[in-house]
Short mmCIF file of C-alpha atoms in Angstrom, two decimals:
data_model
loop_
_atom_site.label_atom_id
_atom_site.label_comp_id
_atom_site.label_asym_id
_atom_site.label_seq_id
_atom_site.Cartn_x
_atom_site.Cartn_y
_atom_site.Cartn_z
CA MET A 1 223.50 162.57 110.52
CA ALA A 2 226.84 164.33 109.97
CA LYS A 3 228.64 163.56 106.72
CA ARG A 4 231.45 161.08 107.29
CA ASP A 5 234.98 162.42 106.82
CA PHE A 6 237.43 160.35 104.76
CA PHE A 7 241.15 160.17 104.01
CA VAL A 8 241.38 162.08 100.75
CA SER A 9 244.38 160.28 99.25
CA ARG A 10 245.92 156.85 99.50
CA TRP A 11 249.32 158.26 100.41
CA GLY A 12 247.77 160.41 103.11
CA PHE A 13 246.22 157.26 104.58
CA VAL A 14 249.45 155.23 104.33
CA LEU A 15 251.47 158.06 105.92
CA SER A 16 248.91 158.22 108.71
CA LEU A 17 249.22 154.46 109.28
CA LEU A 18 253.00 154.91 109.36
CA GLY A 19 252.48 157.79 111.77
CA ILE A 20 250.77 155.35 114.14
CA ALA A 21 253.38 152.61 113.81
CA ILE A 22 256.50 154.77 113.92
CA GLY A 23 256.74 156.09 117.44
CA ALA A 24 259.05 156.50 120.38
CA GLY A 25 259.53 152.69 120.47
CA ASN A 26 261.47 152.74 117.18
CA ILE A 27 263.86 155.31 118.58
CA TRP A 28 264.20 154.69 122.30
CA ARG A 29 263.41 151.04 122.76
CA PHE A 30 264.67 149.18 119.69
CA SER A 31 268.40 149.98 120.02
CA ARG A 32 268.47 149.20 123.74
CA VAL A 33 266.75 145.84 123.24
CA VAL A 34 269.11 144.96 120.36
CA ALA A 35 272.11 145.80 122.57
CA GLN A 36 270.77 143.73 125.47
CA ASN A 37 270.03 140.69 123.31
CA GLY A 38 273.20 140.12 121.36
CA GLY A 39 272.87 142.38 118.30
CA GLY A 40 272.38 140.25 115.18
CA SER A 41 271.04 137.38 117.31
CA PHE A 42 268.03 139.53 118.11
CA ILE A 43 267.49 140.81 114.58
CA ILE A 44 266.74 137.34 113.12
CA PRO A 45 263.79 136.46 115.44
CA TRP A 46 262.65 140.08 115.23
CA VAL A 47 262.18 139.67 111.46
CA ILE A 48 260.46 136.28 111.91
CA PHE A 49 257.91 137.64 114.42
CA LEU A 50 257.11 140.49 112.05
CA PHE A 51 255.55 137.87 109.79
CA ILE A 52 253.75 135.79 112.42
CA TRP A 53 252.53 138.46 114.84
CA SER A 54 252.65 141.99 113.44
CA ILE A 55 251.61 141.63 109.79
CA PRO A 56 248.65 139.23 110.41
CA LEU A 57 247.27 141.54 113.12
CA ILE A 58 247.86 144.70 111.05
CA LEU A 59 245.89 143.12 108.17
CA ALA A 60 243.15 142.03 110.59
CA GLU A 61 242.82 145.53 112.02
CA ILE A 62 242.76 147.32 108.66
CA ALA A 63 240.15 144.89 107.29
CA MET A 64 238.10 145.06 110.49
CA GLY A 65 238.09 148.88 110.38
CA LYS A 66 236.98 148.88 106.75
CA LEU A 67 234.28 146.30 107.47
CA THR A 68 232.77 147.87 110.58
CA LYS A 69 233.68 151.59 110.28
CA LYS A 70 233.59 151.70 114.07
CA ALA A 71 235.93 152.23 117.01
CA PRO A 72 236.97 149.09 118.96
CA ILE A 73 233.66 148.52 120.82
CA GLY A 74 231.59 148.58 117.64
CA ALA A 75 234.23 146.68 115.67
CA ILE A 76 234.31 143.80 118.15
CA VAL A 77 230.51 143.75 118.46
CA LYS A 78 230.11 143.60 114.67
CA THR A 79 232.62 140.78 114.31
CA ALA A 80 232.47 138.76 117.54
CA GLY A 81 228.89 139.54 118.57
CA PRO A 82 227.10 141.76 121.10
CA SER A 83 228.14 139.66 124.10
CA PHE A 84 231.72 140.79 123.60
CA GLY A 85 231.42 144.57 123.61
CA TRP A 86 233.45 144.58 126.82
CA MET A 87 236.44 143.29 124.85
CA GLY A 88 236.24 146.32 122.56
CA ALA A 89 235.96 148.58 125.60
CA PHE A 90 239.11 146.98 127.01
CA ILE A 91 240.98 147.57 123.72
CA ALA A 92 239.92 151.24 123.89
CA LEU A 93 240.93 151.49 127.54
CA VAL A 94 244.43 150.13 126.83
CA ALA A 95 244.97 152.63 124.00
CA SER A 96 243.65 155.42 126.25
CA GLY A 97 245.79 154.24 129.16
CA ILE A 98 248.83 154.52 126.90
CA LEU A 99 247.69 157.93 125.64
CA PHE A 100 247.70 159.29 129.22
CA TYR A 101 251.44 158.77 129.67
CA TYR A 102 252.43 158.92 126.01
CA SER A 103 251.38 162.57 125.88
CA VAL A 104 253.94 163.11 128.66
CA VAL A 105 256.62 161.55 126.40
CA VAL A 106 255.62 163.89 123.54
CA GLY A 107 256.08 166.76 125.99
CA TRP A 108 259.56 165.53 126.97
CA GLY A 109 260.47 165.52 123.26
CA PHE A 110 259.28 169.12 122.89
CA ARG A 111 261.27 170.23 125.96
CA TYR A 112 264.47 168.59 124.76
CA PHE A 113 264.02 170.16 121.33
CA PHE A 114 263.94 173.56 123.06
CA TYR A 115 266.94 172.59 125.24
CA SER A 116 268.74 171.79 121.97
CA ILE A 117 267.96 174.98 120.04
CA SER A 118 268.73 177.15 123.07
CA GLY A 119 272.19 175.54 123.18
CA GLU A 120 271.68 174.38 126.78
CA LEU A 121 271.96 170.71 125.84
CA ALA A 122 275.18 171.23 123.88
CA LYS A 123 276.73 173.21 126.75
CA THR A 124 275.83 170.97 129.68
CA THR A 125 278.51 168.68 131.09
CA ASP A 126 276.13 166.56 133.18
CA HIS A 127 273.24 165.23 131.06
CA SER A 128 272.08 162.99 133.86
CA ALA A 129 271.65 165.98 136.19
CA LEU A 130 269.85 167.94 133.47
CA TRP A 131 267.40 165.07 132.93
CA HIS A 132 266.82 164.60 136.66
CA SER A 133 266.27 168.29 137.33
CA PHE A 134 263.78 168.43 134.44
CA SER A 135 261.91 165.18 135.17
CA HIS A 136 261.61 165.98 138.89
CA SER A 137 260.23 169.47 138.30
CA PHE A 138 256.77 170.71 137.27
CA GLN A 139 257.99 171.38 133.72
CA PRO A 140 256.84 167.99 132.33
CA LEU A 141 253.30 168.90 133.36
CA PHE A 142 253.42 172.09 131.30
CA PHE A 143 254.76 170.27 128.22
CA HIS A 144 252.23 167.46 128.77
CA LEU A 145 249.48 170.08 128.61
CA ALA A 146 251.02 171.60 125.48
CA SER A 147 251.13 168.22 123.72
CA ILE A 148 247.47 167.53 124.55
CA ILE A 149 246.35 170.97 123.33
CA ILE A 150 248.24 170.55 120.03
CA GLY A 151 246.86 167.01 119.61
CA CYS A 152 243.27 168.02 120.35
CA LEU A 153 243.43 170.96 117.93
CA ILE A 154 244.56 168.61 115.15
CA ILE A 155 241.83 166.08 115.99
CA TYR A 156 239.26 168.89 116.03
CA LYS A 157 240.10 169.70 112.40
CA GLY A 158 238.92 166.20 111.44
CA ILE A 159 240.35 163.25 109.53
CA SER A 160 241.29 164.81 106.18
CA LYS A 161 242.10 168.35 107.33
CA GLY A 162 243.60 167.42 110.68
CA ILE A 163 245.06 163.91 110.89
CA GLU A 164 245.84 163.38 107.20
CA ARG A 165 247.36 166.83 106.65
CA SER A 166 249.48 166.65 109.82
CA ASN A 167 250.81 163.20 108.99
CA LYS A 168 251.62 164.34 105.45
CA ILE A 169 254.02 166.81 107.08
CA LEU A 170 255.17 164.96 110.21
CA VAL A 171 256.02 161.57 108.69
CA PRO A 172 258.00 162.69 105.59
CA ALA A 173 259.84 165.27 107.75
CA LEU A 174 260.66 162.53 110.25
CA LEU A 175 261.99 160.27 107.48
CA VAL A 176 264.20 163.03 106.04
CA ILE A 177 265.62 163.87 109.49
CA ILE A 178 266.32 160.20 110.22
CA LEU A 179 268.17 159.85 106.92
CA VAL A 180 270.28 162.97 107.61
CA ILE A 181 271.30 161.68 111.05
CA ALA A 182 271.94 158.19 109.62
CA ILE A 183 274.26 159.51 106.89
CA ARG A 184 276.26 161.46 109.49
CA ALA A 185 276.49 158.42 111.78
CA LEU A 186 277.46 155.95 109.07
CA THR A 187 280.25 158.21 107.79
CA LEU A 188 281.95 158.49 111.20
CA PRO A 189 285.35 156.76 111.39
CA GLY A 190 284.82 153.39 113.12
CA ALA A 191 281.09 153.28 112.41
CA TRP A 192 281.47 149.85 110.80
CA LYS A 193 282.25 148.28 114.20
CA GLY A 194 278.77 149.17 115.38
CA ILE A 195 277.11 147.99 112.17
CA SER A 196 279.08 144.76 112.36
CA TYR A 197 277.89 144.11 115.93
CA PHE A 198 274.34 145.05 114.96
CA PHE A 199 274.25 142.32 112.28
CA THR A 200 276.43 139.57 113.78
CA PRO A 201 274.40 136.68 115.21
CA HIS A 202 275.79 134.32 117.85
CA LEU A 203 274.48 130.77 118.06
CA THR A 204 274.47 130.82 121.87
CA ASP A 205 272.20 133.88 121.89
CA LEU A 206 269.97 132.40 119.19
CA LYS A 207 269.44 129.35 121.41
CA ASN A 208 268.44 131.59 124.31
CA TYR A 209 264.63 131.72 124.59
CA ARG A 210 264.83 135.17 126.23
CA VAL A 211 266.14 136.65 122.97
CA TRP A 212 263.09 135.24 121.14
CA ILE A 213 260.75 136.59 123.83
CA ALA A 214 262.37 140.03 123.55
CA ALA A 215 261.94 139.91 119.74
CA LEU A 216 258.25 138.99 120.00
CA THR A 217 257.69 141.69 122.62
CA GLN A 218 259.33 144.32 120.43
CA ASN A 219 256.99 143.35 117.57
CA ALA A 220 253.95 143.43 119.84
CA TRP A 221 254.79 146.89 121.19
CA ASP A 222 256.46 148.69 118.34
CA THR A 223 254.63 147.94 115.08
CA GLY A 224 251.23 149.31 116.07
CA ALA A 225 249.71 145.85 115.59
CA GLY A 226 246.86 145.02 117.94
CA TRP A 227 246.47 148.47 119.46
CA GLY A 228 243.10 149.15 117.80
CA LEU A 229 244.51 152.35 116.29
CA LEU A 230 244.94 151.11 112.70
CA LEU A 231 241.37 149.85 112.96
CA VAL A 232 240.05 153.33 113.73
CA TYR A 233 241.89 155.07 110.84
CA SER A 234 240.86 152.32 108.42
CA GLY A 235 237.21 153.09 109.14
CA TYR A 236 237.74 156.37 107.28
CA THR A 237 238.85 154.88 103.97
CA ARG A 238 236.84 154.42 100.82
CA GLN A 239 235.48 151.07 99.65
CA GLY A 240 238.23 150.11 97.21
CA GLU A 241 241.15 151.06 99.47
CA SER A 242 243.88 148.41 99.68
CA VAL A 243 244.24 146.14 102.71
CA THR A 244 247.20 143.86 102.04
CA ILE A 245 249.51 146.32 100.27
CA ASN A 246 248.82 149.19 102.67
CA GLY A 247 249.15 146.86 105.67
CA CYS A 248 252.50 145.48 104.53
CA LEU A 249 253.72 148.99 103.62
CA THR A 250 253.03 149.98 107.23
CA ALA A 251 254.79 146.96 108.69
CA PHE A 252 257.89 147.12 106.46
CA GLY A 253 258.05 150.93 106.67
CA ASN A 254 257.95 150.82 110.46
CA ASN A 255 260.66 148.18 110.69
CA ALA A 256 262.79 149.97 108.10
CA VAL A 257 262.77 153.04 110.37
CA SER A 258 263.73 150.85 113.36
CA LEU A 259 266.63 149.40 111.38
CA ILE A 260 267.88 152.82 110.25
CA MET A 261 267.65 154.21 113.80
CA GLY A 262 269.34 151.10 115.20
CA MET A 263 272.22 151.30 112.73
CA THR A 264 272.54 155.04 113.41
CA ILE A 265 272.73 154.64 117.19
CA PHE A 266 275.05 151.60 117.08
CA ALA A 267 277.35 153.26 114.53
CA THR A 268 277.57 156.43 116.62
CA ALA A 269 278.02 154.61 119.94
CA PHE A 270 280.78 152.32 118.64
CA ALA A 271 282.51 155.07 116.65
CA LEU A 272 282.66 157.49 119.56
CA GLU A 273 282.92 155.16 122.55
CA ASN A 274 284.27 151.91 121.08
CA GLN A 275 283.32 148.90 123.25
CA MET A 276 282.02 151.20 125.98
CA GLY A 277 279.28 152.13 123.53
CA LEU A 278 277.68 148.70 123.77
CA GLN A 279 277.75 148.83 127.56
CA SER A 280 276.18 152.28 127.59
CA LEU A 281 273.46 151.17 125.19
CA SER A 282 272.67 148.05 127.22
CA ILE A 283 272.67 149.51 130.68
CA GLY A 284 271.53 153.06 130.12
CA GLU A 285 270.97 155.48 132.94
CA GLY A 286 267.80 156.36 134.75
CA SER A 287 264.77 154.51 133.48
CA THR A 288 266.10 152.31 130.67
CA ASN A 289 264.33 153.96 127.72
CA THR A 290 264.58 157.51 128.97
CA GLY A 291 268.23 156.99 129.88
CA LEU A 292 269.15 156.14 126.30
CA THR A 293 267.21 159.00 124.73
CA PHE A 294 267.64 161.87 127.15
CA ILE A 295 271.01 161.14 128.75
CA TYR A 296 273.13 158.96 126.51
CA ILE A 297 272.22 160.23 123.00
CA PRO A 298 272.77 163.94 123.88
CA LYS A 299 276.17 162.88 125.30
CA LEU A 300 276.96 161.14 122.00
CA PHE A 301 276.05 164.24 120.00
CA GLN A 302 278.53 166.22 122.12
CA ALA A 303 281.27 163.84 121.04
CA LEU A 304 280.62 164.45 117.31
CA PRO A 305 283.39 166.21 115.40
CA GLY A 306 282.62 169.95 115.13
CA GLY A 307 281.79 172.71 117.56
CA GLU A 308 278.87 173.49 119.82
CA GLY A 309 276.78 174.62 116.84
CA VAL A 310 277.06 171.17 115.21
CA HIS A 311 276.20 169.41 118.50
CA ALA A 312 273.17 171.65 119.04
CA ALA A 313 271.99 171.19 115.43
CA PHE A 314 272.14 167.39 115.56
CA ALA A 315 270.49 167.27 118.98
CA ALA A 316 267.74 169.62 117.73
CA ILE A 317 266.91 167.58 114.64
CA PHE A 318 267.04 164.34 116.65
CA PHE A 319 264.53 165.63 119.23
CA LEU A 320 262.41 167.13 116.48
CA ALA A 321 262.24 163.67 114.89
CA PHE A 322 261.49 162.10 118.27
CA SER A 323 258.66 164.62 118.91
CA PHE A 324 257.21 164.13 115.43
CA ALA A 325 257.26 160.33 115.78
CA ALA A 326 255.60 160.44 119.19
CA LEU A 327 253.08 163.15 118.22
CA SER A 328 251.90 161.30 115.09
CA SER A 329 251.26 158.18 117.20
CA MET A 330 249.54 160.20 119.94
CA LEU A 331 247.10 161.66 117.41
CA SER A 332 245.71 158.20 116.69
CA MET A 333 245.22 157.50 120.41
CA LEU A 334 243.36 160.79 120.82
CA GLN A 335 241.22 159.98 117.78
CA LEU A 336 240.41 156.50 119.12
CA THR A 337 239.31 157.76 122.54
CA THR A 338 237.34 160.63 121.01
CA GLN A 339 235.60 158.28 118.60
CA VAL A 340 234.65 155.86 121.39
CA PHE A 341 233.02 158.72 123.36
CA ASN A 342 231.40 159.97 120.16
CA GLU A 343 229.93 156.55 119.40
CA LEU A 344 228.63 156.36 122.96
CA GLY A 345 226.49 159.40 122.19
CA ILE A 346 228.67 162.36 123.14
CA LYS A 347 228.89 165.10 120.50
CA ARG A 348 232.24 165.29 118.72
CA THR A 349 233.48 168.61 120.09
CA ARG A 350 232.53 167.60 123.62
CA ALA A 351 234.14 164.20 123.08
CA ILE A 352 237.41 165.91 122.09
CA LEU A 353 237.29 168.16 125.15
CA LEU A 354 236.47 165.19 127.37
CA THR A 355 239.35 163.15 125.90
CA GLY A 356 241.78 166.06 126.33
CA GLY A 357 240.58 166.69 129.88
CA ILE A 358 240.85 163.03 130.90
CA ALA A 359 244.29 162.72 129.26
CA LEU A 360 245.48 165.80 131.14
CA LEU A 361 244.08 164.56 134.44
CA PHE A 362 245.20 160.94 134.26
CA GLY A 363 248.53 161.85 132.65
CA THR A 364 249.42 164.28 135.43
CA PRO A 365 250.70 161.62 137.87
CA SER A 366 252.93 160.21 135.09
CA ALA A 367 254.21 163.72 134.32
CA LEU A 368 255.19 164.24 137.96
CA SER A 369 256.38 160.79 139.00
CA MET A 370 258.66 158.42 137.07
CA ALA A 371 257.51 155.53 139.29
CA PHE A 372 253.89 156.12 138.28
CA PHE A 373 254.94 156.49 134.63
CA GLU A 374 256.78 153.14 134.75
CA ASN A 375 253.82 151.43 136.41
CA GLN A 376 251.44 152.65 133.69
CA ASP A 377 253.87 151.59 130.97
CA TRP A 378 254.02 148.09 132.54
CA VAL A 379 250.26 147.68 132.97
CA TRP A 380 249.12 148.91 129.56
CA SER A 381 252.02 147.50 127.53
CA ILE A 382 251.03 144.02 128.68
CA GLY A 383 247.44 145.08 127.94
CA LEU A 384 248.47 145.57 124.30
CA ILE A 385 249.17 141.86 123.98
CA MET A 386 245.66 141.19 125.31
CA ASN A 387 244.36 143.63 122.67
CA GLY A 388 246.01 141.55 119.95
CA LEU A 389 244.30 138.45 121.34
CA PHE A 390 240.90 140.18 121.37
CA ILE A 391 241.29 141.33 117.76
CA ALA A 392 242.22 137.78 116.70
CA PHE A 393 239.16 136.57 118.68
CA GLY A 394 236.94 138.96 116.69
CA VAL A 395 238.27 137.56 113.41
CA ILE A 396 237.83 133.95 114.61
CA ARG A 397 234.22 134.59 115.72
CA TYR A 398 233.44 136.26 112.38
CA GLY A 399 234.86 133.21 110.61
CA THR A 400 238.58 133.35 109.89
CA ASP A 401 238.38 131.99 106.35
CA ARG A 402 235.39 134.18 105.46
CA PHE A 403 237.20 137.21 106.90
CA ARG A 404 240.31 136.39 104.86
CA ARG A 405 238.40 135.84 101.61
CA GLU A 406 235.91 138.69 101.87
CA MET A 407 237.66 141.37 103.90
CA ILE A 408 241.40 140.88 103.38
CA ASN A 409 241.38 139.50 99.85
CA GLY A 410 238.32 141.40 98.66
CA VAL A 411 240.08 144.41 97.16
CA LYS A 412 240.80 144.56 93.41
CA GLY A 413 244.51 144.79 92.63
CA ASP A 414 245.67 143.74 96.11
CA PHE A 415 247.86 140.67 96.45
CA LYS A 416 245.99 137.76 98.02
CA VAL A 417 246.73 136.14 101.36
CA GLY A 418 246.74 132.32 101.45
CA LYS A 419 245.08 129.88 103.82
CA PHE A 420 248.10 129.88 106.13
CA TYR A 421 246.63 133.16 107.43
CA ASN A 422 243.80 131.15 109.05
CA PHE A 423 246.32 129.04 110.95
CA ILE A 424 248.25 132.10 112.15
CA ILE A 425 245.14 133.87 113.45
CA LYS A 426 243.54 130.77 114.99
CA TYR A 427 246.60 129.21 116.58
CA ALA A 428 249.87 131.14 116.24
CA ILE A 429 248.60 134.53 117.53
CA PRO A 430 246.74 133.06 120.56
CA ALA A 431 249.73 130.84 121.41
CA GLN A 432 252.19 133.76 121.21
CA GLY A 433 249.96 136.14 123.14
CA ILE A 434 249.08 133.73 125.95
CA PHE A 435 252.72 132.68 126.25
CA LEU A 436 253.93 136.30 126.44
CA ILE A 437 251.41 137.34 129.09
CA GLY A 438 252.19 134.16 131.07
CA TRP A 439 255.90 134.84 130.75
CA TYR A 440 255.66 138.41 132.07
CA PHE A 441 253.48 137.28 134.98
CA TYR A 442 256.01 134.54 135.79
CA GLN A 443 258.88 137.05 135.56
CA SER A 444 257.11 139.40 137.95
CA MET A 445 256.38 136.57 140.40
CA THR A 446 260.00 135.44 140.48
CA LEU A 447 261.52 138.93 140.71
CA ASP A 448 259.14 140.48 143.24
CA ALA A 449 258.42 138.71 146.55
CA GLU A 450 255.28 140.81 146.88
CA TRP A 451 254.14 140.14 143.32
CA TRP A 452 250.51 140.30 144.48
CA ASN A 453 250.90 143.87 145.81
CA PRO A 454 248.90 146.27 143.58
CA PHE A 455 251.10 149.18 144.68
CA HIS A 456 254.35 147.69 143.38
CA ILE A 457 255.43 149.11 140.03
CA TYR A 458 256.03 145.85 138.15
CA SER A 459 253.74 143.44 140.02
CA VAL A 460 251.10 141.02 138.78
CA GLY A 461 248.84 142.51 141.46
CA THR A 462 248.90 145.96 139.87
CA ILE A 463 247.87 144.49 136.51
CA VAL A 464 245.09 142.36 138.00
CA PHE A 465 243.88 145.34 140.03
CA GLN A 466 243.78 147.78 137.11
CA TRP A 467 242.66 145.39 134.37
CA GLY A 468 240.27 143.57 136.70
CA GLY A 469 238.55 146.75 137.89
CA ALA A 470 238.03 147.91 134.32
CA LEU A 471 236.87 144.51 133.05
CA ILE A 472 234.28 144.15 135.84
CA ILE A 473 232.85 147.59 135.00
CA PHE A 474 232.80 146.82 131.27
CA LEU A 475 231.12 143.44 131.82
CA ILE A 476 228.42 145.05 133.97
CA LEU A 477 227.88 147.82 131.41
CA ASN A 478 228.21 145.57 128.36
CA LYS A 479 224.58 145.83 127.22
CA LYS A 480 224.52 149.61 127.55
CA LEU A 481 227.86 150.04 125.79
CA VAL A 482 226.74 147.85 122.90
CA LYS A 483 223.31 149.48 122.56
CA ARG A 484 224.70 153.00 122.52
CA THR A 485 227.54 152.18 120.15
CA LEU A 486 225.32 150.46 117.62
CA LYS A 487 222.80 153.32 117.79
CA SER A 488 225.40 155.88 116.68
CA MET B 1 277.73 135.34 109.00
CA THR B 2 277.52 139.12 109.52
CA LEU B 3 277.11 139.72 105.80
CA PHE B 4 274.52 136.93 105.55
CA THR B 5 272.40 138.39 108.39
CA MET B 6 272.80 141.86 106.94
CA ILE B 7 271.57 140.79 103.49
CA LEU B 8 268.76 138.71 105.02
CA THR B 9 267.53 141.51 107.29
CA LEU B 10 267.97 144.47 104.99
CA GLY B 11 266.75 142.37 102.05
CA SER B 12 263.56 141.24 103.77
CA ILE B 13 262.63 144.62 105.27
CA PHE B 14 263.77 147.05 102.56
CA GLY B 15 263.05 144.51 99.80
CA GLY B 16 259.55 144.05 101.20
CA LEU B 17 259.10 147.81 101.41
CA ALA B 18 260.28 148.33 97.82
CA LEU B 19 258.01 145.55 96.55
CA MET B 20 254.98 146.99 98.35
CA LEU B 21 255.72 150.48 97.01
CA TRP B 22 255.94 149.08 93.49
CA LEU B 23 252.64 147.18 93.94
CA ALA B 24 250.98 150.30 95.36
CA PHE B 25 252.08 152.48 92.43
CA ARG B 26 250.95 149.80 89.98
CA GLN B 27 247.59 149.49 91.75
CA ASN B 28 247.12 153.26 91.64
CA ALA B 29 248.01 153.38 87.95
CA ASN B 30 245.43 150.68 87.14
CA LYS B 31 242.57 152.43 88.95
#
């Protein structure tokens, strides 16, 4: 049997966990959602849900990874039992489904970095046209391929020499860049107006249940909790590695980056566009997330004091940060899919090639069609909430209190988690997850007359069709999946 | 209210981060 690779240092492991959590969502989704949900009114529930959704699931995943040292199928089988291997397969499928289009996003980041350093982005007068000409060409396919090749090469090098080393460069570089951009934004005349809006709550918004739903959704999608990715990395740590401290470092570190990026974007938008800034942030252009990142932010950089060189420099470091954030998250998705194939009996090198090949193939429609991209984002983002529920199910089946005492609190020098954790995992997580999925189904049914149509981008039908097909296959193959995974 | 939310948010997130970093360094030193 091949010798198991490990994270060499604690900080390498923590930076890799941060690499998973900090992704495109911190940069392109957070600010838009804050703008749409009343600024400070959103921030308060966002902090609350960090403690009752994200942190409990992050701790569960890290402990589960350390306990089982397996990818999601094996992890669920070892905690929930062999009848539930299909749940683990679903968790892996969701992470892989996201990988297929996320690699396209990494490619977009690379392209815009090159647009920035070539000066094209600073010179253009129509950012919307530039984005449309790029996204409707074959270029995204080329950059999608480039991102997969880079990712696979890093994964091929292994955990310590590939993932750990890359994250030791990508994450600190990302943090430095974010701080540089933040300092520039916060020193702009009029920046305070944006910061003030960002932190001012309004009682009417706080009473609005949609703001609370948006805050829970942001936590479910942006912190890396419940994806199954933290679980995979944690399987490569040594016995005495921390659970609670490392888990909370990941959660607080991720949200700190969101806050810094949010303050940066709000300060810049309000300083340069005054009240129009809020409108631009809320509405966006094109697809909501892409509009903010690839159309609006480059426009903002052009309005910064200084010449074309300054505009190009700030755009370049912004898109470098964006690419680093997205790439470090993508690495974990590649590792997860590779490990699942590996545990099913495929040799590692072949598993990497298979993962890269599948990602290229299934990501191609997303690279060429925004409608397909948006459909995949809808289907698998809701799938992430289901993943969180399955991970909580694994903990409950293992015995929540036993899991808390032995796996979460079992490390010397870690702070201990109290019995309230049992309540959160048994009741609060299932209640939040079921409510969220129900809410998004209800939303789709009320907004789309043909909500049952599997070919509509945001329909319930498309989710049932894609999830249902996969779940039926996994249920049929459950015994085989479990047998092969446990044999590895 | 703005200042209150600012202190609450920045305090809980960055305070939490600082506390965890301190605990992590202390844990490493005691190993």
